[in-house]
């Protein structure tokens, strides 16, 4: 007796709903994600149990590496360009249009005004390497304010809503952090955030 052959039928699955869900998830993650900037130096922040969050807008970040070098970073490139223009006028540093445009590509500024022109002539990929071992000078100029203080004053004068945040490495010498805080205190800048890594309390 011959075998009865069962006709095979192809299975068809409608993938449209799955595609819609994937697009919605992708859109959600793109809109809610915050991208981490490629900072001039790598900083490992100390642990803290504080849950206070640093604002995302109008923040001047004072980055201090484990060697005690100070770098400044803005959340808005336009603020950085405005501050640089003012500082260049104060120090008599001549910067061309290309150099002023290049500052928007810098994630941080960590050089003296004397090196600013050379720094802004670097390729974007080489900027961090150039300034890695320099830092913004914190020594006073002729008994007056330091370059660091002038930067802070220029930024806060241009934007009164600007908040300050100190992000120091856990191995940064205490004397360096104390000096930065003292210079801020001399300018009556007594309110600032300390950026740390969140660490839960052990029960």
GROMACS .gro file of C-alpha atoms in nm:
model
  203
    1UNK     CA    1   0.000   0.000   0.000
    2UNK     CA    2   0.146   0.333  -0.102
    3UNK     CA    3   0.227   0.610   0.149
    4UNK     CA    4   0.013   0.921   0.149
    5UNK     CA    5   0.230   1.227   0.098
    6UNK     CA    6   0.128   1.527   0.305
    7UNK     CA    7   0.163   1.851   0.120
    8UNK     CA    8   0.409   2.080   0.297
    9UNK     CA    9   0.289   2.432   0.358
   10UNK     CA   10   0.530   2.717   0.417
   11UNK     CA   11   0.498   2.905   0.747
   12UNK     CA   12   0.465   3.281   0.712
   13UNK     CA   13   0.519   3.512   1.006
   14UNK     CA   14   0.433   3.878   0.987
   15UNK     CA   15   0.742   4.064   1.113
   16UNK     CA   16   0.589   4.412   1.089
   17UNK     CA   17   0.494   4.439   1.461
   18UNK     CA   18   0.842   4.331   1.566
   19UNK     CA   19   1.002   4.588   1.336
   20UNK     CA   20   0.780   4.859   1.482
   21UNK     CA   21   0.879   4.765   1.836
   22UNK     CA   22   1.251   4.762   1.749
   23UNK     CA   23   1.229   5.107   1.589
   24UNK     CA   24   1.045   5.243   1.894
   25UNK     CA   25   1.305   5.097   2.131
   26UNK     CA   26   1.593   5.233   1.924
   27UNK     CA   27   1.433   5.579   1.914
   28UNK     CA   28   1.374   5.569   2.291
   29UNK     CA   29   1.736   5.485   2.373
   30UNK     CA   30   1.869   5.747   2.131
   31UNK     CA   31   1.656   6.021   2.285
   32UNK     CA   32   1.719   5.931   2.647
   33UNK     CA   33   2.090   5.850   2.631
   34UNK     CA   34   2.355   6.097   2.744
   35UNK     CA   35   2.687   6.064   2.568
   36UNK     CA   36   3.007   6.081   2.771
   37UNK     CA   37   3.262   6.333   2.648
   38UNK     CA   38   3.613   6.222   2.565
   39UNK     CA   39   3.786   6.420   2.841
   40UNK     CA   40   4.144   6.539   2.814
   41UNK     CA   41   4.262   6.305   3.089
   42UNK     CA   42   4.120   5.995   3.252
   43UNK     CA   43   3.997   6.064   3.605
   44UNK     CA   44   3.890   5.795   3.852
   45UNK     CA   45   3.666   5.975   4.100
   46UNK     CA   46   3.651   5.871   4.466
   47UNK     CA   47   3.342   5.696   4.603
   48UNK     CA   48   3.068   5.881   4.787
   49UNK     CA   49   2.722   5.803   4.929
   50UNK     CA   50   2.581   6.136   4.811
   51UNK     CA   51   2.296   6.110   4.560
   52UNK     CA   52   2.294   6.477   4.459
   53UNK     CA   53   2.312   6.500   4.081
   54UNK     CA   54   2.515   6.759   3.895
   55UNK     CA   55   2.304   6.969   3.654
   56UNK     CA   56   2.344   6.885   3.287
   57UNK     CA   57   2.333   7.245   3.157
   58UNK     CA   58   2.535   7.558   3.233
   59UNK     CA   59   2.816   7.376   3.413
   60UNK     CA   60   3.186   7.461   3.415
   61UNK     CA   61   3.373   7.141   3.503
   62UNK     CA   62   3.708   7.179   3.676
   63UNK     CA   63   3.892   6.857   3.596
   64UNK     CA   64   4.198   6.770   3.808
   65UNK     CA   65   4.406   6.466   3.714
   66UNK     CA   66   4.618   6.251   3.945
   67UNK     CA   67   4.926   6.464   3.869
   68UNK     CA   68   4.752   6.783   3.982
   69UNK     CA   69   4.698   6.930   3.634
   70UNK     CA   70   4.386   7.144   3.598
   71UNK     CA   71   4.157   7.139   3.293
   72UNK     CA   72   3.835   7.328   3.221
   73UNK     CA   73   3.535   7.194   3.033
   74UNK     CA   74   3.203   7.341   2.917
   75UNK     CA   75   2.878   7.170   2.827
   76UNK     CA   76   2.816   7.423   2.548
   77UNK     CA   77   3.085   7.487   2.283
   78UNK     CA   78   2.948   7.839   2.230
   79UNK     CA   79   3.028   7.934   2.590
   80UNK     CA   80   3.383   7.808   2.545
   81UNK     CA   81   3.432   8.019   2.233
   82UNK     CA   82   3.296   8.333   2.403
   83UNK     CA   83   3.521   8.285   2.706
   84UNK     CA   84   3.827   8.224   2.488
   85UNK     CA   85   3.762   8.544   2.293
   86UNK     CA   86   3.752   8.745   2.617
   87UNK     CA   87   4.065   8.578   2.757
   88UNK     CA   88   4.254   8.635   2.432
   89UNK     CA   89   4.175   9.007   2.453
   90UNK     CA   90   4.293   9.022   2.815
   91UNK     CA   91   4.624   8.853   2.739
   92UNK     CA   92   4.680   9.017   2.402
   93UNK     CA   93   4.680   8.679   2.225
   94UNK     CA   94   4.592   8.695   1.857
   95UNK     CA   95   4.378   8.406   1.733
   96UNK     CA   96   4.250   8.368   1.377
   97UNK     CA   97   3.904   8.252   1.270
   98UNK     CA   98   4.013   7.892   1.219
   99UNK     CA   99   4.161   7.871   1.567
  100UNK     CA  100   3.847   8.019   1.723
  101UNK     CA  101   3.642   7.763   1.534
  102UNK     CA  102   3.870   7.478   1.645
  103UNK     CA  103   3.800   7.546   2.013
  104UNK     CA  104   3.453   7.399   1.958
  105UNK     CA  105   3.620   7.064   1.888
  106UNK     CA  106   3.814   7.069   2.216
  107UNK     CA  107   3.656   6.869   2.498
  108UNK     CA  108   3.861   7.057   2.757
  109UNK     CA  109   4.106   7.343   2.780
  110UNK     CA  110   4.420   7.266   2.976
  111UNK     CA  111   4.693   7.497   2.848
  112UNK     CA  112   4.820   7.843   2.932
  113UNK     CA  113   4.726   8.136   2.712
  114UNK     CA  114   5.085   8.139   2.581
  115UNK     CA  115   5.030   7.790   2.435
  116UNK     CA  116   4.673   7.854   2.321
  117UNK     CA  117   4.758   7.930   1.957
  118UNK     CA  118   4.968   7.614   1.921
  119UNK     CA  119   4.700   7.409   2.095
  120UNK     CA  120   4.426   7.528   1.858
  121UNK     CA  121   4.644   7.448   1.555
  122UNK     CA  122   4.641   7.079   1.649
  123UNK     CA  123   4.419   6.824   1.480
  124UNK     CA  124   4.111   6.736   1.686
  125UNK     CA  125   4.250   6.388   1.753
  126UNK     CA  126   4.579   6.536   1.882
  127UNK     CA  127   4.440   6.808   2.111
  128UNK     CA  128   4.413   6.594   2.424
  129UNK     CA  129   4.759   6.447   2.376
  130UNK     CA  130   4.908   6.797   2.338
  131UNK     CA  131   4.760   6.936   2.659
  132UNK     CA  132   4.776   6.620   2.871
  133UNK     CA  133   5.087   6.724   3.066
  134UNK     CA  134   5.026   7.100   3.072
  135UNK     CA  135   4.713   7.217   3.255
  136UNK     CA  136   4.574   7.565   3.323
  137UNK     CA  137   4.820   7.760   3.545
  138UNK     CA  138   4.701   7.820   3.902
  139UNK     CA  139   4.990   8.047   4.000
  140UNK     CA  140   4.907   8.415   4.039
  141UNK     CA  141   5.023   8.657   3.770
  142UNK     CA  142   5.228   8.945   3.912
  143UNK     CA  143   5.063   8.909   4.251
  144UNK     CA  144   4.715   8.922   4.103
  145UNK     CA  145   4.473   8.654   3.986
  146UNK     CA  146   4.589   8.330   3.828
  147UNK     CA  147   4.490   8.221   3.478
  148UNK     CA  148   4.258   7.967   3.637
  149UNK     CA  149   4.079   8.241   3.833
  150UNK     CA  150   4.056   8.462   3.524
  151UNK     CA  151   3.895   8.178   3.330
  152UNK     CA  152   3.639   8.120   3.605
  153UNK     CA  153   3.567   8.492   3.635
  154UNK     CA  154   3.528   8.531   3.259
  155UNK     CA  155   3.287   8.238   3.236
  156UNK     CA  156   3.073   8.338   3.535
  157UNK     CA  157   3.058   8.704   3.423
  158UNK     CA  158   2.936   8.597   3.078
  159UNK     CA  159   2.679   8.355   3.222
  160UNK     CA  160   2.559   8.431   3.578
  161UNK     CA  161   2.370   8.099   3.580
  162UNK     CA  162   2.690   7.899   3.533
  163UNK     CA  163   2.749   7.637   3.803
  164UNK     CA  164   3.092   7.505   3.902
  165UNK     CA  165   3.178   7.137   3.944
  166UNK     CA  166   3.510   6.993   4.060
  167UNK     CA  167   3.600   6.649   3.928
  168UNK     CA  168   3.926   6.526   4.079
  169UNK     CA  169   4.100   6.190   4.061
  170UNK     CA  170   4.105   5.982   4.379
  171UNK     CA  171   4.488   5.996   4.370
  172UNK     CA  172   4.510   6.373   4.322
  173UNK     CA  173   4.729   6.530   4.595
  174UNK     CA  174   4.510   6.702   4.855
  175UNK     CA  175   4.721   7.018   4.842
  176UNK     CA  176   4.622   7.067   4.476
  177UNK     CA  177   4.251   7.037   4.547
  178UNK     CA  178   4.287   7.266   4.849
  179UNK     CA  179   4.462   7.525   4.632
  180UNK     CA  180   4.186   7.515   4.370
  181UNK     CA  181   3.922   7.553   4.642
  182UNK     CA  182   4.117   7.839   4.801
  183UNK     CA  183   4.138   8.022   4.469
  184UNK     CA  184   3.763   7.982   4.422
  185UNK     CA  185   3.705   8.107   4.776
  186UNK     CA  186   3.921   8.414   4.708
  187UNK     CA  187   3.676   8.493   4.425
  188UNK     CA  188   3.376   8.443   4.656
  189UNK     CA  189   3.287   8.127   4.463
  190UNK     CA  190   3.183   7.919   4.761
  191UNK     CA  191   2.917   7.704   4.594
  192UNK     CA  192   3.029   7.418   4.372
  193UNK     CA  193   2.964   7.050   4.315
  194UNK     CA  194   3.213   6.773   4.388
  195UNK     CA  195   3.176   6.495   4.132
  196UNK     CA  196   3.219   6.147   4.282
  197UNK     CA  197   3.125   5.789   4.204
  198UNK     CA  198   2.810   5.674   4.382
  199UNK     CA  199   2.876   5.411   4.645
  200UNK     CA  200   2.590   5.248   4.837
  201UNK     CA  201   2.600   5.234   5.214
  202UNK     CA  202   2.682   4.889   5.348
  203UNK     CA  203   2.412   4.758   5.577
   0.00000   0.00000   0.00000
